[in-house]
Amino acid sequence: MENGQAIVNAEYTMEAVSAKLSVSYTINNEGAVKVTQKMIADKSAKVSDMFRFGMQMQMPKEMALIKYYGRGPWENYSDRNNVTDLGKFCQTVDEQFYSYIRPQETGNHTAARWLRVTNKVGGGLQFTGRPTFNFSALHFTAADLETAMYTRDLRPREETIVRIDYKQTGVGSASCGVKLAEKYQFKEKFFDFEFEVKPL
């Protein structure tokens, strides 16, 4: 306890990218949680670049409405967001899934300032960036999307899977074309990421 707030600290070793990760959760008496993450990677290690960095959580399936201030209304990525608008949008979780011929990464939104995931009467959680974040809210996990051969093989889960990401590499060309521009690649070896979760 510190200044009337509960603080939980955790340390992780991320062997796949030769990095150390520290996470701090600061919880106040209103139930708000400030999440602070710091990653430091071994610059001399030869490892693959990360695809994304962030956190995910499961919420009940009835938490199926989203309202956010960020880039939308359709999915967008660091290298594919110039045709989206920066504004406030209200959508459903079902609307976040795009039915590609073969299931893959889908439903991401960039430059989010805040996100609310709620039920029909407005109960749920609000995520606030410090300053911004990427997010997705789906009825599928990343593993569901990666292992299914066809969209018809997918079965929506009984949960809403929310991802809050610091960053994600650009998607580039799905089949051919030039290599992804370096400014859209995820090569950072040190960074801080912070956001707040507040009950509604």
Coordinates of C-alpha atoms in Angstrom, one line a residue:
M1 CA 0.0 0.0 0.0
E2 CA 1.2 3.5 -0.8
N3 CA -0.7 6.8 -0.5
G4 CA -3.9 4.8 -0.1
Q5 CA -3.4 2.8 -3.3
A6 CA -2.5 -0.8 -3.7
I7 CA 0.5 -1.4 -5.9
V8 CA 1.4 -4.8 -7.5
N9 CA 4.7 -5.2 -9.3
A10 CA 5.6 -8.1 -11.5
E11 CA 8.7 -9.0 -13.4
Y12 CA 8.9 -11.3 -16.5
T13 CA 11.6 -12.7 -18.7
M14 CA 10.6 -12.7 -22.4
E15 CA 13.0 -15.3 -23.8
A16 CA 11.6 -15.2 -27.4
V17 CA 12.9 -11.6 -27.7
S18 CA 15.7 -11.7 -25.1
A19 CA 14.0 -9.0 -23.0
K20 CA 13.0 -8.2 -19.4
L21 CA 9.5 -6.8 -18.7
S22 CA 8.3 -5.1 -15.6
V23 CA 4.6 -4.4 -15.0
S24 CA 3.1 -2.3 -12.3
Y25 CA -0.6 -2.2 -11.4
T26 CA -1.7 0.8 -9.2
I27 CA -5.2 0.4 -7.9
N28 CA -7.1 3.2 -6.3
N29 CA -10.2 3.1 -4.0
E30 CA -12.5 3.7 -6.9
G31 CA -11.4 0.5 -8.7
A32 CA -9.4 2.2 -11.4
V33 CA -6.1 0.4 -12.3
K34 CA -3.1 2.2 -13.9
V35 CA -1.0 -0.3 -15.8
T36 CA 2.6 0.6 -16.4
Q37 CA 4.9 -1.6 -18.5
K38 CA 8.6 -1.2 -19.2
M39 CA 10.5 -3.5 -21.6
I40 CA 14.2 -3.6 -22.0
A41 CA 15.7 -5.9 -24.6
D42 CA 19.2 -7.2 -25.2
K43 CA 20.3 -5.1 -28.2
S44 CA 23.1 -7.6 -29.0
A45 CA 20.7 -10.6 -29.2
K46 CA 19.7 -11.8 -32.7
V47 CA 16.0 -12.3 -32.4
S48 CA 13.0 -11.7 -34.7
D49 CA 11.2 -8.4 -34.5
M50 CA 8.0 -8.5 -32.4
F51 CA 4.7 -8.5 -34.2
R52 CA 2.8 -6.7 -31.5
F53 CA 3.2 -5.8 -27.8
G54 CA 0.3 -5.3 -25.4
M55 CA -2.1 -7.1 -23.1
Q56 CA -5.3 -9.0 -23.5
M57 CA -8.2 -9.8 -21.2
Q58 CA -11.5 -11.7 -21.3
M59 CA -14.8 -10.0 -20.6
P60 CA -18.3 -11.6 -20.6
K61 CA -19.9 -12.0 -24.0
E62 CA -22.6 -9.5 -23.1
M63 CA -19.9 -6.8 -23.1
A64 CA -20.5 -6.5 -26.8
L65 CA -20.7 -2.8 -27.4
I66 CA -17.7 -0.5 -28.0
K67 CA -17.4 3.2 -28.1
Y68 CA -14.0 4.8 -28.8
Y69 CA -12.1 7.9 -29.8
G70 CA -9.5 6.8 -32.3
R71 CA -9.2 5.9 -35.9
G72 CA -12.2 4.2 -37.5
P73 CA -14.8 3.2 -38.3
W74 CA -13.2 0.2 -40.0
E75 CA -10.2 -1.8 -39.0
N76 CA -6.8 -0.1 -39.5
Y77 CA -3.1 -0.6 -38.9
S78 CA 0.0 1.6 -38.7
D79 CA 0.6 1.3 -42.5
R80 CA -3.1 1.3 -43.4
N81 CA -4.8 4.1 -41.5
N82 CA -4.5 7.1 -43.7
V83 CA -8.0 6.6 -45.2
T84 CA -9.6 6.4 -41.7
D85 CA -11.0 9.2 -39.7
L86 CA -9.9 10.3 -36.2
G87 CA -13.1 10.6 -34.2
K88 CA -15.6 9.0 -31.9
F89 CA -17.3 5.8 -33.0
C90 CA -20.0 3.5 -31.6
Q91 CA -20.0 -0.1 -32.8
T92 CA -20.6 -3.7 -31.8
V93 CA -18.0 -6.3 -31.2
D94 CA -19.5 -8.5 -34.0
E95 CA -18.8 -5.6 -36.4
Q96 CA -15.1 -5.8 -35.6
F97 CA -14.6 -9.1 -37.4
Y98 CA -13.8 -9.0 -41.1
S99 CA -14.6 -12.2 -42.9
Y100 CA -11.4 -12.8 -44.9
I101 CA -11.2 -15.9 -47.1
R102 CA -8.7 -17.3 -44.6
P103 CA -9.0 -16.1 -41.0
Q104 CA -6.2 -13.7 -39.9
E105 CA -5.4 -10.7 -37.8
T106 CA -8.5 -8.4 -37.9
G107 CA -10.4 -5.6 -36.1
N108 CA -7.4 -3.5 -35.0
H109 CA -7.8 0.3 -34.4
T110 CA -4.9 2.7 -34.1
A111 CA -4.4 6.0 -32.3
A112 CA -7.1 5.3 -29.7
R113 CA -7.4 7.9 -26.9
W114 CA -10.0 5.9 -25.0
L115 CA -12.2 2.8 -25.4
R116 CA -15.3 1.7 -23.6
V117 CA -16.4 -1.9 -23.7
T118 CA -19.9 -2.2 -22.2
N119 CA -23.2 -4.1 -22.1
K120 CA -26.5 -2.7 -23.3
V121 CA -27.1 -0.6 -20.2
G122 CA -23.6 0.9 -20.2
G123 CA -21.8 -1.2 -17.5
G124 CA -18.3 -2.3 -18.3
L125 CA -14.8 -0.9 -18.5
Q126 CA -13.1 2.2 -19.9
F127 CA -9.5 2.0 -21.1
T128 CA -7.7 5.4 -21.4
G129 CA -4.4 5.8 -23.2
R130 CA -1.3 7.7 -22.0
P131 CA -1.4 9.0 -24.6
T132 CA -2.7 6.5 -27.2
F133 CA -2.9 2.8 -27.9
N134 CA -4.1 0.2 -30.4
F135 CA -7.0 -2.1 -29.6
S136 CA -9.3 -4.8 -30.8
A137 CA -12.4 -6.4 -29.3
L138 CA -13.5 -9.8 -30.8
H139 CA -15.3 -13.0 -29.9
F140 CA -12.1 -14.8 -31.1
T141 CA -8.6 -15.2 -29.7
A142 CA -5.5 -14.8 -31.8
A143 CA -5.0 -18.5 -31.7
D144 CA -8.6 -19.1 -33.1
L145 CA -7.8 -16.8 -36.1
E146 CA -4.3 -18.3 -36.7
T147 CA -5.4 -22.0 -36.6
A148 CA -8.7 -22.0 -38.6
M149 CA -8.3 -22.8 -42.2
Y150 CA -11.6 -21.1 -43.3
T151 CA -13.9 -18.5 -41.7
R152 CA -16.6 -21.2 -41.6
D153 CA -14.4 -23.2 -39.2
L154 CA -14.6 -20.4 -36.6
R155 CA -17.0 -20.6 -33.6
P156 CA -17.5 -17.3 -31.6
R157 CA -16.4 -17.6 -28.0
E158 CA -18.6 -17.0 -25.0
E159 CA -16.3 -14.1 -24.1
T160 CA -15.2 -10.8 -25.6
I161 CA -11.5 -10.8 -26.0
V162 CA -10.1 -7.3 -25.6
R163 CA -6.5 -6.4 -26.6
I164 CA -4.8 -3.2 -25.6
D165 CA -1.6 -2.8 -27.5
Y166 CA 1.3 -0.4 -27.3
K167 CA 2.2 -1.1 -30.9
Q168 CA 1.8 -3.5 -33.8
T169 CA 3.9 -3.9 -36.9
G170 CA 2.3 -2.9 -40.2
V171 CA 0.5 -5.7 -42.1
G172 CA 2.2 -4.9 -45.5
S173 CA 1.2 -6.9 -48.5
A174 CA -0.7 -10.1 -47.8
S175 CA 0.8 -11.9 -50.8
C176 CA 3.3 -9.9 -52.8
G177 CA 5.0 -6.6 -53.2
V178 CA 7.9 -4.7 -51.7
K179 CA 9.1 -5.3 -48.1
L180 CA 7.3 -3.4 -45.3
A181 CA 8.8 0.1 -44.9
E182 CA 11.1 0.3 -41.9
K183 CA 8.9 3.0 -40.2
Y184 CA 6.1 0.4 -39.9
Q185 CA 8.3 -2.3 -38.5
F186 CA 8.5 -3.0 -34.8
K187 CA 12.2 -2.8 -33.9
E188 CA 12.2 -1.0 -30.6
K189 CA 14.3 -2.5 -27.9
F190 CA 13.2 -0.2 -25.0
F191 CA 9.9 1.4 -24.3
D192 CA 7.3 2.3 -21.7
F193 CA 3.6 1.7 -22.1
E194 CA 0.9 3.0 -19.8
F195 CA -2.9 3.0 -19.8
E196 CA -5.7 3.1 -17.2
V197 CA -8.7 0.8 -16.8
K198 CA -11.7 2.2 -15.0
P199 CA -15.1 0.5 -14.1
L200 CA -18.2 2.0 -15.6

